[in-house]
Coordinates of C-alpha atoms in Angstrom, one line a residue:
M5 CA 0.0 0.0 0.0
R6 CA 1.2 3.4 -0.9
L7 CA -0.2 6.7 0.3
K8 CA -0.7 9.1 -2.7
R9 CA -2.6 12.1 -1.2
L10 CA -4.3 13.5 1.9
H11 CA -7.4 15.8 1.8
I12 CA -9.4 17.5 4.5
R13 CA -13.1 16.9 5.1
Y14 CA -14.7 19.6 7.2
Y15 CA -18.2 18.1 7.8
P16 CA -18.0 15.8 9.7
P17 CA -14.3 16.5 10.6
G18 CA -11.9 14.0 9.1
I19 CA -9.0 13.3 6.8
I20 CA -9.4 11.5 3.5
L21 CA -6.5 9.2 2.3
D22 CA -6.0 8.4 -1.4
Y23 CA -3.8 5.4 -1.7
E24 CA -2.7 2.6 -4.1
K25 CA -3.1 -1.1 -3.3
G26 CA -2.3 -3.8 -5.9
G27 CA -2.3 -1.2 -8.7
Q28 CA -5.8 0.0 -7.7
Q29 CA -6.6 3.5 -6.6
R30 CA -8.5 3.5 -3.3
T31 CA -9.8 5.9 -0.7
K32 CA -10.5 5.7 3.0
S33 CA -11.2 8.2 5.7
I34 CA -10.1 8.8 9.3
D35 CA -13.0 10.2 11.2
L36 CA -12.2 12.8 13.8
L37 CA -15.8 13.2 15.1
D38 CA -14.9 14.4 18.6
L39 CA -12.1 16.8 17.6
T40 CA -12.4 20.0 19.5
P41 CA -11.1 23.5 18.7
G42 CA -7.5 24.3 19.7
W43 CA -8.6 26.8 22.4
C44 CA -11.0 24.3 24.1
C45 CA -8.5 22.5 26.4
S46 CA -11.1 20.6 28.4
S47 CA -10.4 17.7 26.2
Y48 CA -7.2 15.9 25.1
R49 CA -8.8 15.9 21.6
C50 CA -7.7 19.6 21.3
D51 CA -4.0 18.7 21.5
V52 CA -2.7 18.2 17.9
N53 CA 0.1 15.9 18.9
E54 CA -2.3 13.7 20.9
V55 CA -4.6 13.4 17.9
L56 CA -1.7 12.7 15.6
L57 CA -0.5 9.9 17.9
E58 CA -4.0 8.4 18.0
I59 CA -4.2 8.5 14.1
K60 CA -0.8 6.8 13.8
T61 CA -1.8 3.9 16.1
I62 CA -4.8 3.1 13.9
E63 CA -3.5 4.0 10.4
P64 CA -0.2 2.5 9.1
L65 CA -0.3 4.7 6.0
I66 CA 0.5 7.7 8.2
T67 CA 4.3 7.4 8.4
A68 CA 6.9 9.7 9.9
S69 CA 7.3 11.6 6.6
R70 CA 3.6 12.5 6.6
E71 CA 3.4 13.7 10.3
E72 CA 3.8 17.4 9.6
Q73 CA 1.2 17.4 6.8
V74 CA -1.3 15.6 9.1
K75 CA -0.7 18.1 11.9
I76 CA -1.4 21.0 9.5
L77 CA -4.7 19.3 8.4
I78 CA -5.7 18.7 12.1
K79 CA -5.0 22.4 12.8
R80 CA -7.0 23.5 9.8
L81 CA -9.9 21.4 11.0
Q82 CA -9.6 22.9 14.5
D83 CA -9.6 26.4 13.0
K84 CA -12.7 25.7 11.1
L85 CA -14.4 24.3 14.2
S86 CA -13.5 27.3 16.3
Q87 CA -15.0 29.9 13.9
L88 CA -17.8 31.6 15.7
D89 CA -20.9 31.7 13.5
D90 CA -23.3 34.4 14.4
R91 CA -24.4 35.1 10.8
K92 CA -27.9 36.4 10.0
F93 CA -29.7 35.1 7.0
Y94 CA -31.4 37.5 4.6
L95 CA -34.0 36.8 1.8
F96 CA -32.1 36.5 -1.4
K97 CA -34.7 35.3 -3.9
V98 CA -38.3 34.2 -4.0
L99 CA -38.8 31.6 -6.7
Q100 CA -42.3 31.2 -8.2
A101 CA -41.1 27.6 -8.4
H102 CA -44.2 25.6 -9.4
I103 CA -47.9 26.1 -10.4
L104 CA -49.0 23.8 -7.6
P105 CA -47.6 23.3 -4.1
L106 CA -44.1 22.0 -3.5
T107 CA -43.4 18.6 -1.9
N108 CA -39.7 18.7 -1.1
V109 CA -36.4 20.6 -1.6
A110 CA -32.9 19.3 -1.6
F111 CA -29.3 20.6 -2.2
N112 CA -26.5 19.0 -4.1
K113 CA -23.3 18.4 -2.0
S114 CA -21.7 21.7 -2.8
G115 CA -24.9 23.7 -2.5
S116 CA -24.4 25.1 -6.0
S117 CA -27.8 23.8 -7.1
F118 CA -31.0 22.5 -5.6
I119 CA -34.1 20.7 -6.6
T120 CA -37.8 21.1 -5.9
G121 CA -40.6 18.5 -6.3
S122 CA -44.2 19.4 -6.8
Y123 CA -47.8 18.4 -7.1
D124 CA -47.5 19.8 -10.7
R125 CA -45.8 16.4 -11.6
T126 CA -42.4 18.0 -12.2
C127 CA -39.0 18.3 -10.5
K128 CA -37.0 21.5 -11.2
I129 CA -33.3 22.1 -10.9
W130 CA -32.2 25.6 -9.7
D131 CA -28.9 27.5 -9.6
T132 CA -28.5 28.7 -6.0
A133 CA -26.2 31.7 -6.8
S134 CA -28.6 33.3 -9.3
G135 CA -31.9 31.6 -8.6
A136 CA -32.2 30.7 -12.2
E137 CA -34.1 27.6 -13.3
L138 CA -31.7 25.2 -15.0
Q139 CA -33.9 22.3 -15.9
T140 CA -37.5 21.0 -15.6
L141 CA -37.7 17.2 -15.3
E142 CA -41.0 16.2 -16.9
G143 CA -42.5 12.8 -17.5
H144 CA -44.2 11.7 -14.3
R145 CA -48.0 11.3 -14.5
N146 CA -48.7 12.3 -10.9
V147 CA -47.3 14.2 -7.9
V148 CA -43.5 14.2 -7.6
Y149 CA -43.2 13.5 -3.9
A150 CA -39.7 12.3 -3.1
I151 CA -36.5 13.7 -4.6
A152 CA -32.8 13.1 -4.1
F153 CA -29.4 14.0 -5.5
N154 CA -26.7 11.3 -5.6
N155 CA -24.5 13.2 -3.3
P156 CA -21.5 13.6 -3.0
Y157 CA -21.4 13.4 -6.8
G158 CA -24.4 15.5 -7.7
D159 CA -24.7 14.4 -11.3
K160 CA -27.9 12.3 -11.0
I161 CA -31.3 12.9 -9.5
A162 CA -34.0 10.4 -8.4
T163 CA -37.7 11.3 -8.3
G164 CA -40.4 9.2 -6.7
S165 CA -44.0 9.7 -7.7
F166 CA -47.5 8.9 -6.8
D167 CA -47.6 7.4 -10.3
K168 CA -45.9 4.4 -8.7
T169 CA -42.6 4.9 -10.6
C170 CA -39.2 6.3 -9.8
R171 CA -37.2 8.1 -12.5
L172 CA -33.4 8.5 -12.7
W173 CA -32.2 11.8 -14.4
S174 CA -29.1 13.5 -15.5
A175 CA -28.6 16.6 -13.3
E176 CA -26.6 18.2 -16.1
T177 CA -28.9 17.7 -19.1
G178 CA -32.2 16.8 -17.6
Q179 CA -32.3 13.6 -19.6
C180 CA -34.3 10.7 -18.1
F181 CA -31.9 7.6 -18.0
Y182 CA -34.5 5.1 -16.6
T183 CA -38.0 4.7 -15.3
F184 CA -38.1 2.2 -12.5
R185 CA -41.4 0.3 -12.6
G186 CA -42.5 -2.4 -10.2
H187 CA -44.2 -0.8 -7.2
T188 CA -48.0 -1.2 -7.1
A189 CA -48.7 2.0 -5.1
E190 CA -47.3 5.6 -4.5
I191 CA -43.6 6.0 -4.0
V192 CA -43.0 8.3 -1.0
C193 CA -39.3 8.1 -0.2
V194 CA -36.1 7.7 -2.3
A195 CA -32.4 7.6 -1.5
F196 CA -29.1 6.9 -3.3
N197 CA -26.5 4.7 -1.6
P198 CA -23.3 6.6 -0.9
Q199 CA -21.5 5.0 -3.8
S200 CA -24.3 6.1 -6.1
T201 CA -24.7 2.6 -7.5
L202 CA -28.1 1.9 -6.1
V203 CA -31.4 3.8 -5.6
A204 CA -33.8 2.7 -2.8
T205 CA -37.5 3.4 -3.1
G206 CA -40.1 3.1 -0.4
S207 CA -43.8 2.7 -1.2
M208 CA -47.3 2.7 0.1
D209 CA -47.4 -0.9 -1.3
T210 CA -45.5 -1.9 2.0
T211 CA -42.3 -2.7 0.1
A212 CA -38.9 -1.1 -0.6
K213 CA -37.0 -1.8 -3.7
L214 CA -33.3 -1.5 -4.7
W215 CA -32.5 -0.5 -8.3
D216 CA -29.2 -0.6 -10.2
V217 CA -28.2 2.9 -11.3
E218 CA -26.0 1.6 -14.2
S219 CA -28.4 -0.9 -15.8
G220 CA -31.8 0.4 -14.5
E221 CA -32.7 -3.1 -13.3
E222 CA -34.4 -4.0 -10.1
V223 CA -31.9 -5.6 -7.7
S224 CA -34.2 -6.7 -4.9
T225 CA -37.5 -6.2 -3.3
L226 CA -37.5 -5.8 0.5
T227 CA -40.7 -7.4 1.8
G228 CA -41.7 -7.8 5.5
H229 CA -43.6 -4.6 6.5
S230 CA -47.4 -4.9 6.8
A231 CA -48.1 -1.2 6.1
E232 CA -46.8 1.7 4.1
I233 CA -43.0 2.5 4.1
I234 CA -42.8 6.2 4.8
S235 CA -39.0 6.7 5.4
L236 CA -35.7 5.1 4.5
S237 CA -32.0 5.8 4.8
F238 CA -28.7 4.1 3.9
N239 CA -25.8 4.0 6.4
T240 CA -22.7 5.9 5.5
V241 CA -20.9 2.9 4.0
G242 CA -24.0 1.7 2.1
S243 CA -24.0 -1.8 3.7
R244 CA -27.3 -1.3 5.5
L245 CA -30.7 0.3 4.8
V246 CA -33.2 1.2 7.4
T247 CA -37.0 1.5 6.6
G248 CA -39.7 3.0 8.8
S249 CA -43.4 2.0 8.3
F250 CA -46.9 2.8 9.4
D251 CA -47.0 -0.8 10.9
H252 CA -45.2 0.8 13.9
T253 CA -41.9 -1.1 13.2
V254 CA -38.5 -0.3 11.7
S255 CA -36.5 -2.8 9.6
V256 CA -32.8 -3.0 9.1
W257 CA -31.7 -4.6 5.8
D258 CA -28.5 -6.0 4.6
V259 CA -28.0 -4.3 1.2
P260 CA -26.0 -6.9 -0.7
S261 CA -28.3 -9.8 0.1
G262 CA -31.6 -7.9 0.5
R263 CA -32.1 -9.8 3.7
R264 CA -33.8 -8.3 6.8
V265 CA -31.3 -8.2 9.7
H266 CA -33.4 -6.7 12.4
T267 CA -37.0 -5.7 13.1
L268 CA -37.0 -2.9 15.6
I269 CA -40.2 -3.2 17.7
G270 CA -41.2 -0.8 20.5
H271 CA -43.0 2.2 19.0
R272 CA -46.8 2.4 19.6
G273 CA -47.6 4.5 16.5
E274 CA -46.7 5.0 12.9
I275 CA -43.0 5.7 12.1
S276 CA -42.4 9.1 10.5
S277 CA -38.6 9.3 10.1
V278 CA -35.6 7.0 10.3
N279 CA -31.8 7.8 10.2
F280 CA -28.4 6.4 10.8
N281 CA -25.7 8.4 12.5
W282 CA -22.4 9.1 10.7
D283 CA -20.4 6.1 12.0
S284 CA -23.4 3.8 11.4
S285 CA -23.5 2.7 15.1
L286 CA -26.9 4.2 15.9
I287 CA -30.3 4.5 14.4
V288 CA -32.8 7.1 15.5
T289 CA -36.6 6.7 14.8
A290 CA -39.5 9.2 15.2
S291 CA -43.1 8.1 15.7
M292 CA -46.6 9.3 15.9
D293 CA -46.5 7.9 19.5
K294 CA -44.9 11.2 20.5
T295 CA -41.5 9.6 21.1
C296 CA -38.2 9.0 19.3
K297 CA -36.1 5.9 20.0
V298 CA -32.3 5.4 19.7
W299 CA -31.3 1.9 18.6
D300 CA -28.0 0.0 18.5
A301 CA -27.6 -0.5 14.7
E302 CA -25.5 -3.7 15.0
G303 CA -27.5 -5.6 17.7
G304 CA -30.9 -4.1 17.1
Q305 CA -31.5 -3.2 20.8
C306 CA -33.4 -0.1 21.9
L307 CA -30.9 2.0 23.8
A308 CA -33.3 4.9 24.8
T309 CA -36.7 6.4 24.4
L310 CA -36.6 10.2 23.9
A311 CA -39.8 11.4 25.5
G312 CA -41.2 14.8 26.3
H313 CA -43.2 15.9 23.2
D314 CA -47.0 16.3 23.7
D315 CA -47.9 15.3 20.1
E316 CA -46.7 13.3 17.2
V317 CA -43.0 13.5 16.3
L318 CA -42.8 14.3 12.6
D319 CA -39.1 14.4 11.9
V320 CA -35.8 13.5 13.5
C321 CA -32.1 13.8 12.5
F322 CA -28.6 13.5 13.7
N323 CA -26.0 16.3 13.4
Y324 CA -23.1 15.5 11.1
T325 CA -20.9 14.0 13.8
G326 CA -23.8 11.9 15.2
Q327 CA -23.4 13.4 18.7
L328 CA -26.7 15.3 18.7
I329 CA -30.3 14.4 17.8
A330 CA -33.0 17.0 16.8
T331 CA -36.7 16.3 16.8
A332 CA -39.7 18.1 15.2
S333 CA -43.2 17.7 16.6
A334 CA -46.8 18.5 15.9
D335 CA -46.8 20.1 19.4
G336 CA -45.0 23.1 17.8
T337 CA -41.7 22.5 19.5
S338 CA -38.4 21.0 18.6
R339 CA -35.9 19.4 21.0
V340 CA -32.2 18.6 20.9
Y341 CA -30.8 15.5 22.7
N342 CA -27.3 14.2 23.4
A343 CA -27.0 11.0 21.4
Q344 CA -24.8 9.3 24.0
T345 CA -26.5 10.3 27.3
H346 CA -30.0 10.7 25.8
Q347 CA -30.5 13.8 27.9
C348 CA -32.5 16.7 26.5
V349 CA -30.0 19.5 25.8
C350 CA -32.6 22.2 24.9
K351 CA -36.2 22.8 24.0
L352 CA -36.8 25.1 21.0
E353 CA -40.1 26.9 21.7
G354 CA -41.7 29.7 19.7
H355 CA -43.5 28.3 16.6
E356 CA -47.2 28.7 16.6
G357 CA -47.9 25.6 14.6
E358 CA -46.7 22.1 14.0
I359 CA -43.0 21.6 12.9
S360 CA -42.7 19.1 10.1
K361 CA -39.0 19.4 9.3
V362 CA -35.8 19.8 11.3
C363 CA -32.1 19.9 10.3
F364 CA -28.7 20.9 11.8
N365 CA -26.3 23.2 10.1
P366 CA -23.1 21.4 9.1
Q367 CA -21.2 22.9 12.1
G368 CA -23.9 21.5 14.5
T369 CA -24.2 24.8 16.2
C370 CA -27.7 25.7 14.8
V371 CA -31.0 24.0 14.1
L372 CA -33.4 24.9 11.4
T373 CA -37.1 24.2 11.7
A374 CA -40.0 24.5 9.2
S375 CA -43.5 25.1 10.5
S376 CA -47.2 25.3 9.5
D377 CA -47.2 28.8 11.0
K378 CA -45.6 30.0 7.7
T379 CA -42.2 30.6 9.2
A380 CA -38.9 28.8 9.4
R381 CA -36.6 29.5 12.5
V382 CA -32.9 29.2 13.2
W383 CA -32.0 28.2 16.7
S384 CA -28.9 28.1 18.8
V385 CA -28.1 24.6 20.0
S386 CA -26.0 25.9 23.0
S387 CA -28.6 28.2 24.4
G388 CA -31.9 27.0 22.9
S389 CA -32.8 30.5 21.9
C390 CA -34.3 31.5 18.6
L391 CA -31.7 33.4 16.6
Q392 CA -33.9 34.3 13.6
V393 CA -37.4 34.0 12.2
L394 CA -37.5 33.6 8.4
E395 CA -40.8 35.2 7.5
G396 CA -42.5 35.9 4.2
H397 CA -44.1 32.6 3.0
T398 CA -47.9 32.9 2.8
D399 CA -48.6 29.2 3.6
E400 CA -47.2 26.3 5.5
I401 CA -43.5 25.6 5.2
F402 CA -42.8 21.9 5.2
S403 CA -39.3 21.6 3.8
C404 CA -36.0 23.3 4.6
A405 CA -32.3 22.7 4.2
F406 CA -28.9 24.1 4.8
N407 CA -26.2 23.9 2.1
Y408 CA -22.8 22.1 2.9
E409 CA -21.1 25.3 4.1
G410 CA -24.1 26.3 6.3
D411 CA -24.3 29.8 4.7
T412 CA -27.4 29.3 2.6
I413 CA -30.9 28.1 3.4
I414 CA -33.8 27.0 1.2
T415 CA -37.4 26.8 2.3
G416 CA -40.3 25.2 0.4
S417 CA -43.9 26.1 1.0
K418 CA -47.5 25.2 0.1
D419 CA -47.6 28.8 -1.3
N420 CA -45.9 27.3 -4.4
T421 CA -42.7 29.2 -3.8
C422 CA -39.3 28.4 -2.7
R423 CA -37.1 31.0 -0.9
I424 CA -33.3 31.3 -0.9
W425 CA -31.9 32.9 2.3
R426 CA -28.2 33.8 2.7

């Protein structure tokens, strides 16, 4: 094995190694998820030499000749982590995006473009910097409900529709590569695996399916749920898929074989959202039973129930490092929990309607919420205070997202518009 090149990855913090093995070019990463800024000396993780020593013990490719370079990269990561971010977001553009309400919004990895899905049966691609419409993806015969970029590549888009099909498109030209047919009811969730070789679709027909991006063929049908599959997510390496269903259960699937590895039983209501954390050790699930649960991804055991909401939990997510969990509820509040201790870190109170969507900024310092009260809000994780109210939509906001740098926000509303804030 020969190390060729080192790169930095800011979110989540890590170092990427390009190396050669047996004549093949390969890549691997060293995750530094609990790296702390240089000035924060409550942890040995802030000492560059200590971090270097730890890396050397686990990674033989980091030899003495590379030590100085690795130290520079660690320092650069620490500098990025220690940047205080008190930015304010301002309305940049209102896009009259569709002639009917939007269903979803999503950024590509760099945040240079984003996509919107709509009841008007189309998906549109937009340029973030100018707000210009780049492509309209037409062909579905019903609502385009689920949309996804194949991040980190960003050259393909998957759209899932109420017409029971999923389509695979070129993000550059808008050409439709394939139409995936086989589901017998509406498709409501889609995801690419991290390698961008598979698309997963979840349907109201109680099944999920895996499709080959290269050939357009169906790879496997994941059967076992007894009600609609409403949410699905791959782990970071793409070896596992988690599905959440209205049958109150969550299934963990082995991707290569299509075999069900675990059924996570414990929720007393429909599942609304499922996610893996970055290192793929934990799964978090949200339910209409007013709780979230944290599960051990490998063993399938329930580690904790995150209680406290007074109404259905509609969304849940990890921050990039997997150390925090944020929830969104129909009770109009959001909460942030520590993923290890399961303690509630803060309650985010201020919305006057249900919150349907929640996400962290890449730095993990802020939470963004979208509500039926026609506003989105930016919150401080450390204090729980509302930093900003994003006002202007004239109907419910049900989708919101940060770009990779955390300096641009998009919001999608039932008022048929999408807003760019930066």
